[in-house]
Coordinates of C-alpha atoms in Angstrom, one line a residue:
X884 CA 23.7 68.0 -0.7
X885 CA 24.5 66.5 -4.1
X886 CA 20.9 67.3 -5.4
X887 CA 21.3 70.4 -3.8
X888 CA 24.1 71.4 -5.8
X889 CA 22.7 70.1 -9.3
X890 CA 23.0 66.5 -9.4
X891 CA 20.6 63.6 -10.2
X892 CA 20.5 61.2 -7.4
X893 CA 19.1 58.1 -6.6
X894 CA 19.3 56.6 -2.9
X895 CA 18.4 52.6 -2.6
X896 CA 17.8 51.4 0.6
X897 CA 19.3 47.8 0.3
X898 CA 19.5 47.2 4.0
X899 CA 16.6 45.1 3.7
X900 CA 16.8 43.3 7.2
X901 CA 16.9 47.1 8.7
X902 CA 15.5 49.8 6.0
X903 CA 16.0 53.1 7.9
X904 CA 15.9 55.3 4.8
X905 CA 13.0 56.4 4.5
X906 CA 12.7 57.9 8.2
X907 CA 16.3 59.9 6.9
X908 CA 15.1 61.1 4.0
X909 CA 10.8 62.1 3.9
X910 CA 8.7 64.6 6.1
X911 CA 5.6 63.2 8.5
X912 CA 4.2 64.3 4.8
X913 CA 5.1 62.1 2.9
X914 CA 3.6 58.7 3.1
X915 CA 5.9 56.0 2.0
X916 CA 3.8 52.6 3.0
X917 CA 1.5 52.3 -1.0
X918 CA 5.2 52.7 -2.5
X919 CA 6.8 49.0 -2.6
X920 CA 10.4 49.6 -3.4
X921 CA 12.9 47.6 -4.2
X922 CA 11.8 44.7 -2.6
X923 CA 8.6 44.7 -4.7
X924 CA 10.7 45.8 -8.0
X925 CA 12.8 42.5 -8.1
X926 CA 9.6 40.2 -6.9
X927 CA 7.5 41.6 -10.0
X928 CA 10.9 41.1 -12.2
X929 CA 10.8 37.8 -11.4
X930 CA 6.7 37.3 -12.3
X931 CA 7.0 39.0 -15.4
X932 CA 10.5 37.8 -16.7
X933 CA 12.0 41.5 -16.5
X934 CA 12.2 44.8 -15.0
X935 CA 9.0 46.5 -14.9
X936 CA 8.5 48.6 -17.6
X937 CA 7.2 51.8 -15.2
X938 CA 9.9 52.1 -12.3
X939 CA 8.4 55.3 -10.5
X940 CA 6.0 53.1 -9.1
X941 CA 9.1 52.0 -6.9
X942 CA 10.3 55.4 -6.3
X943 CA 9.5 58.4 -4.0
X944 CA 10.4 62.1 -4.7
X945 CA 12.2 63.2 -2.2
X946 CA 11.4 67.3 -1.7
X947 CA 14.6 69.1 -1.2
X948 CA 14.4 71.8 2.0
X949 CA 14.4 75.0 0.5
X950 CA 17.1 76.8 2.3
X951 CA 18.0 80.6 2.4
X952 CA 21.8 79.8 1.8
X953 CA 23.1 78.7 -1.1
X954 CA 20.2 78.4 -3.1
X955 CA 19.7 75.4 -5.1
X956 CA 21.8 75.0 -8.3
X957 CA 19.2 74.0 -11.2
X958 CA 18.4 70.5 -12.5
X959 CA 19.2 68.3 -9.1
X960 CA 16.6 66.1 -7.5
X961 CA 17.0 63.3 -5.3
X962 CA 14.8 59.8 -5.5
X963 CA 14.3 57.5 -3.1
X964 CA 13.9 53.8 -3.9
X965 CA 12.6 52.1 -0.5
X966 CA 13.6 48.9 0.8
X967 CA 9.6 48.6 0.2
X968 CA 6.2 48.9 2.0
X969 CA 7.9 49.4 5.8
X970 CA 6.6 49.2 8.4
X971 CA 4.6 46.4 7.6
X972 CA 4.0 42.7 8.1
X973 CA 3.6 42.1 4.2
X974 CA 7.1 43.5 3.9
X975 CA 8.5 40.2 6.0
X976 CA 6.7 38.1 3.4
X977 CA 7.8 39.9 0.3
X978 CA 10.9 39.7 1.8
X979 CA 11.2 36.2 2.1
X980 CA 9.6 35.1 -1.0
X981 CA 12.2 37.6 -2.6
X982 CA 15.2 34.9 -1.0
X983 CA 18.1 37.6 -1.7
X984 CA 20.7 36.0 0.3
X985 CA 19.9 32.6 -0.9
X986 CA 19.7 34.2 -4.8
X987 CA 23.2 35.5 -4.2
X988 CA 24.8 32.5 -2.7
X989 CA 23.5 30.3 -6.2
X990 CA 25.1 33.0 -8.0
X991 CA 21.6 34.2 -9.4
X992 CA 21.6 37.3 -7.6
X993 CA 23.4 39.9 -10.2
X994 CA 21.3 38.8 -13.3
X995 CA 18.3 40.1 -11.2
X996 CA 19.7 43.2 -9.5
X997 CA 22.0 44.6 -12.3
X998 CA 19.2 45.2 -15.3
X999 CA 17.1 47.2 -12.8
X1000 CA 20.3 49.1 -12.1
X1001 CA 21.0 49.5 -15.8
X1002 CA 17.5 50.7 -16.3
X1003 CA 17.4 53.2 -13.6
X1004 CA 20.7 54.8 -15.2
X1005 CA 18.9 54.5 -18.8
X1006 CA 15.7 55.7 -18.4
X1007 CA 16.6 58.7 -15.3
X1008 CA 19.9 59.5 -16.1
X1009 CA 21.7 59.8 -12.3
X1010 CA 24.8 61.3 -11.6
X1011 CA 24.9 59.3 -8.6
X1012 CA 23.2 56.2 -7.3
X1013 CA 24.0 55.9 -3.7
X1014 CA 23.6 52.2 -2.2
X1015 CA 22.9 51.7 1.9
X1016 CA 24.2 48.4 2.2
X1017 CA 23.9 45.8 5.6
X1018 CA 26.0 45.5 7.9
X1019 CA 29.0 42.8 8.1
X1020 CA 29.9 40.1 5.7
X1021 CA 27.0 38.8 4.1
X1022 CA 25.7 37.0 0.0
X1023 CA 23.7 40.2 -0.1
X1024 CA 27.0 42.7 0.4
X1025 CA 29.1 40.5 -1.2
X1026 CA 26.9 41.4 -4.6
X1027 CA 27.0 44.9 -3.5
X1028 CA 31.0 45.4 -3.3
X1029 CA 31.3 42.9 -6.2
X1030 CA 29.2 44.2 -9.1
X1031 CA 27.1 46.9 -8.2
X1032 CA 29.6 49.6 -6.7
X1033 CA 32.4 52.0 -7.9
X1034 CA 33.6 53.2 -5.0
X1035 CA 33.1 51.4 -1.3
X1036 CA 32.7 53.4 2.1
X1037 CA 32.7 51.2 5.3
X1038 CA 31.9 53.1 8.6
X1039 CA 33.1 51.7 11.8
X1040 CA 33.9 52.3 15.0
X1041 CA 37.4 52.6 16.5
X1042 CA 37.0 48.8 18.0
X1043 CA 39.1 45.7 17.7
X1044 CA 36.1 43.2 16.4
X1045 CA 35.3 46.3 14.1
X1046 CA 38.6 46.9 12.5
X1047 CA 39.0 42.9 12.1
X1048 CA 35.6 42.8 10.2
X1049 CA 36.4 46.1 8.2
X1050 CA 39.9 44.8 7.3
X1051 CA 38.3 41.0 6.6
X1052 CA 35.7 42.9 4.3
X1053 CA 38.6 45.0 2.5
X1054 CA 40.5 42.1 1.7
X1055 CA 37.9 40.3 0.2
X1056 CA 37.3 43.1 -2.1
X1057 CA 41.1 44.4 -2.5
X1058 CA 41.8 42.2 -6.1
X1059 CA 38.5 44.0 -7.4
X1060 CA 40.1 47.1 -6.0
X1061 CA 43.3 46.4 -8.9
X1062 CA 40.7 45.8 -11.4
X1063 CA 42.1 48.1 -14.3
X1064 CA 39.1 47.9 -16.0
X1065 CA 36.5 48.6 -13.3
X1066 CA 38.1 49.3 -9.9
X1067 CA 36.7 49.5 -6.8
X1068 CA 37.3 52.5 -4.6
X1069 CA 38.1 51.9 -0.9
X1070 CA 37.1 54.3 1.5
X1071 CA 37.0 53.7 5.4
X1072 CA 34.8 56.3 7.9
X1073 CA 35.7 56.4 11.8
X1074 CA 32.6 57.1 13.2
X1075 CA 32.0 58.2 17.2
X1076 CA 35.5 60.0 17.5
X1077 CA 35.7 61.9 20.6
X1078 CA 36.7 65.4 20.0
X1079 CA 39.2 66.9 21.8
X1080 CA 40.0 70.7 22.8
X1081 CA 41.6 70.7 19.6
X1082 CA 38.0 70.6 18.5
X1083 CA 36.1 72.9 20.9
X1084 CA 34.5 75.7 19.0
X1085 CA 35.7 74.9 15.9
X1086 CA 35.5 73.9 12.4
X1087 CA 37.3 71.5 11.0
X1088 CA 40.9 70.4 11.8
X1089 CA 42.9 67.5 12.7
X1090 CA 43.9 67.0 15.8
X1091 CA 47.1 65.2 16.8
X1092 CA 45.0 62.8 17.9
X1093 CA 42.7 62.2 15.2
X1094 CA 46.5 62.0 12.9
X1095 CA 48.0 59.5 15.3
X1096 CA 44.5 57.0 14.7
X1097 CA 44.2 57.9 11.2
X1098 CA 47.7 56.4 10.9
X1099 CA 47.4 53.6 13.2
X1100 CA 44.0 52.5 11.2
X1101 CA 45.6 52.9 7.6
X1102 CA 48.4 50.7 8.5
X1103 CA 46.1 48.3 10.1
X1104 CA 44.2 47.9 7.0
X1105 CA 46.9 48.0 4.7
X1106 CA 49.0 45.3 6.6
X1107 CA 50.4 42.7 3.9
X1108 CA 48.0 39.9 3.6
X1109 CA 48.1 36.2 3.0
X1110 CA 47.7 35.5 0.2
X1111 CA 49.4 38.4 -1.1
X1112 CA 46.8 39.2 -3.4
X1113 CA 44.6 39.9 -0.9
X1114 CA 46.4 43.0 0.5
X1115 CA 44.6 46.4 0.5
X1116 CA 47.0 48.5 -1.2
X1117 CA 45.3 51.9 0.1
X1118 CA 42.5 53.1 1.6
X1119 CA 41.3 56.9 2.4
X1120 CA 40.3 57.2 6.4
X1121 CA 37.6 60.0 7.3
X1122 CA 36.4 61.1 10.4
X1123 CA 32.8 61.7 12.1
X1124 CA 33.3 63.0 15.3
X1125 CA 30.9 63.1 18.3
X1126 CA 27.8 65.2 18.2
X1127 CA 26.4 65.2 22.0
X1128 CA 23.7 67.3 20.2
X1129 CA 22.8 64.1 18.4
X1130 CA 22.1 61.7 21.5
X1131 CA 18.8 63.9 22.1
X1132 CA 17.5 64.2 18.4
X1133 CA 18.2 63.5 14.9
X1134 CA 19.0 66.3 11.9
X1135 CA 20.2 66.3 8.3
X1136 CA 23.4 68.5 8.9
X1137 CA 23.0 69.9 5.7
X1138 CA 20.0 72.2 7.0
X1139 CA 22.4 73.0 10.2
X1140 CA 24.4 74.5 8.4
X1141 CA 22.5 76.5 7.0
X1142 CA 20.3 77.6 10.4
X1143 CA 23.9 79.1 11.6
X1144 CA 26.4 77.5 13.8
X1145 CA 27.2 75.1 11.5
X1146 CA 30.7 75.6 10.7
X1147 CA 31.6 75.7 14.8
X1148 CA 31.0 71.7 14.8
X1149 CA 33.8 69.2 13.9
X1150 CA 30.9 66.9 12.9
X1151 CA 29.3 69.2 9.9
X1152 CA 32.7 69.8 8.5
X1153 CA 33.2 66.1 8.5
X1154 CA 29.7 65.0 7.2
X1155 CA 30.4 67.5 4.7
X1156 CA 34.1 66.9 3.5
X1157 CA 32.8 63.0 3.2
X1158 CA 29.8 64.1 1.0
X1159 CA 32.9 66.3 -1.0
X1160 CA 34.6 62.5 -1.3
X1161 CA 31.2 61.1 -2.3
X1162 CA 29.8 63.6 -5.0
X1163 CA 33.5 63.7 -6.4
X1164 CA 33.1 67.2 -8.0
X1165 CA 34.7 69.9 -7.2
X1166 CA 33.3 72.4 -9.7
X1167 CA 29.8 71.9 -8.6
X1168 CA 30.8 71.8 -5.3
X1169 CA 32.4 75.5 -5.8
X1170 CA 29.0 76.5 -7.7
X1171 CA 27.0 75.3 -4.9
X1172 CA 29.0 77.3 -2.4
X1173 CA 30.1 80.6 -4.8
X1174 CA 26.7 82.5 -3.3
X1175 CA 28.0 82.3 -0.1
X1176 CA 31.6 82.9 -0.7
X1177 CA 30.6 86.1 -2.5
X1178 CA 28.1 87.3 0.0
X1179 CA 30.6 88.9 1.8
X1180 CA 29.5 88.2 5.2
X1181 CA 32.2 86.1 7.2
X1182 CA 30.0 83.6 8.3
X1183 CA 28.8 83.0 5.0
X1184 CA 32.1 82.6 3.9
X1185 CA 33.1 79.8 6.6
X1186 CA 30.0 78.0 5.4
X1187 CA 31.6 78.0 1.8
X1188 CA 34.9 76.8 3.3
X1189 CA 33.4 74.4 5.4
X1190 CA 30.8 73.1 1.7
X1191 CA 34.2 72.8 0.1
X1192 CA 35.9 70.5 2.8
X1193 CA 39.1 73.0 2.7
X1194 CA 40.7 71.6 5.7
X1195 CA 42.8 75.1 6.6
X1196 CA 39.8 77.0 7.5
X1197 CA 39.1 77.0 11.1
X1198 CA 36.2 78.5 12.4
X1199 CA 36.0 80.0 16.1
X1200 CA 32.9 81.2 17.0
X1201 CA 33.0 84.3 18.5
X1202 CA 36.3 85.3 17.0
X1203 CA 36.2 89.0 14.9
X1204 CA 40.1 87.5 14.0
X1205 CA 39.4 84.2 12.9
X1206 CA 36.5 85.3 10.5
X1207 CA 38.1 87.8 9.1
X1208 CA 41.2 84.5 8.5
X1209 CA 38.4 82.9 7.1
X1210 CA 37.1 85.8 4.8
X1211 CA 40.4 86.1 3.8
X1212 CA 41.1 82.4 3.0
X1213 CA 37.7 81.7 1.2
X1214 CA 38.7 84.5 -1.0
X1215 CA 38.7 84.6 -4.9
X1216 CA 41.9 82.3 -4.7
X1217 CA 40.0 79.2 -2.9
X1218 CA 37.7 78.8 -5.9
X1219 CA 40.8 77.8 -8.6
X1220 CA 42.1 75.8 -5.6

């Protein structure tokens, strides 16, 4: 979506005990197994005493779907830098040799990572370099939440031995959070919320409910800590709420949207009010979505309400009232909103 609406951006898979990106990201097409990632970018750093001088031999073009609405704002791609060569028993090897975990713990672990970081921003440019990090607390994340990122979002389930770990993780990173030369931004994502008949049918909108556990989870998080220092001072909570659609097969929701439909389910107004939260730009946001708001059909316009996360739109499907609500709201006034 961010490339989509004219930004430069750069996914890293960093999971590297489960890389999973590339089967989000690339067609059957597109073979990623000759491409060796990031893996294979920090083992040749360490041969040759540097980054390599030629990094698109660790990155994969990622083609964007060419959609009928909104077109594609100019001058956005996305690239994809791999875990590395995966499936694939080499992989294991590399990845051992490679000894991130172990690199991190002796404190080694940022003078490798960071120049590659630096030289992806010096030599491409991004507007965004988006990080999938492992799961739970490990040397690896640890170098992640600590040096690498700007802003922080932890998905978890609504689970007591989640929220411990989520709230254990925030802590450790909540004095980096009051950093007033580089802080860290904490964000928190539900995931699997039930919806509710609030939800049936509709776009986006929070239920009493979803209020009530939003609430409950902030305060969780934010309880004082010991030692003080160590208490999250705030935290923004989102929402991704079931999809039964999902159990059966998987889709980027960004081409939902688009097929029609889209702004019915809670789930695309989520995924796409979080994107809103992760792009951080409303103006390109509003360029991205002006075609549609200006099309002057009503579904259109509930597509460029639901593209610019306005939470007061509420899409019924099947509802001659509603869409005309929504034609109304997604007027020329929502665009200097």
């Amino acid at each position: 979506l961010a490339a989509r609406a004219g930004k430069r951006v750069i996914a890293i898979d960093m999971d590297l005990e489960a890389p999973g990106l590339t089967y989000k990201l690339l067609t059957d097409q597109i073979n990623p197994h000759r491409c060796r990632g990031l893996v294979g970018c920090l083992l040749d750093s360490l041969q040759h005493g540097g980054v390599p001088a030629e990094l698109g031999d660790y990155l994969i073009d990622v083609p964007l779907p060419e959609l009928s609405r909104p077109p594609r704002v100019p001058g956005g791609w996305l690239k994809l830098m791999p875990a590395g060569v995966v499936p694939s028993p080499n992989y294991f090897g590399d990845l051992r040799a490679l000894a991130l975990d172990e690199r991190a713990a002796r404190g080694e672990a940022t003078d490798l990572v960071w120049p590659l970081i630096e030289r992806l921003g010096s030599d491409l440019a991004p507007d965004l370099v988006l990080i999938d990090a492992r799961t739970g607390v490990t040397n690896t994340n640890l170098l992640v939440l600590s040096d690498l990122a700007d802003a922080v979002f932890m998905f978890f389930l609504d689970r007591a031995e989640q929220l411990d770990g989520v709230r254990m993780v925030m802590r450790a990173v909540a004095p980096l959070a009051r950093d007033a030369k580089r802080p860290v931004a904490l964000h928190g994502v539900i995931c699997r919320v039930a919806t509710d008949e609030a939800h049936v049918g509709a776009g986006w909108v929070e239920s009493p409910r979803d209020h009530e556990r939003r609430t409950r989870i902030e305060g969780f998080l934010t309880a004082p800590a010991a030692p003080v220092r160590h208490t999250v001072d705030s935290v923004k909570l989102f929402h991704l709420h079931d999809e039964r659609a999902l159990l059966g097969r998987e889709v980027l929701l960004v081409d939902e949207l688009d097929a029609g439909g889209g702004a019915t389910s809670a789930l695309v107004w989520d995924y796409h009010r979080l994107a809103a939260a992760v792009i951080d730009d409303a103006p390109a946001i509003a360029r991205y979505a002006e075609p549609l708001r200006l099309s002057g059909s009503a579904e259109d316009a509930a597509r460029a309400a639901v593209l610019m996360g306005d939470p007061a739109v509420r899409a019924v499907a099947g509802s001659h009232a509603s869409a005309g609500a929504i034609a109304e709201r997604a007027g020329p006034g929502l665009l200097e909103e």
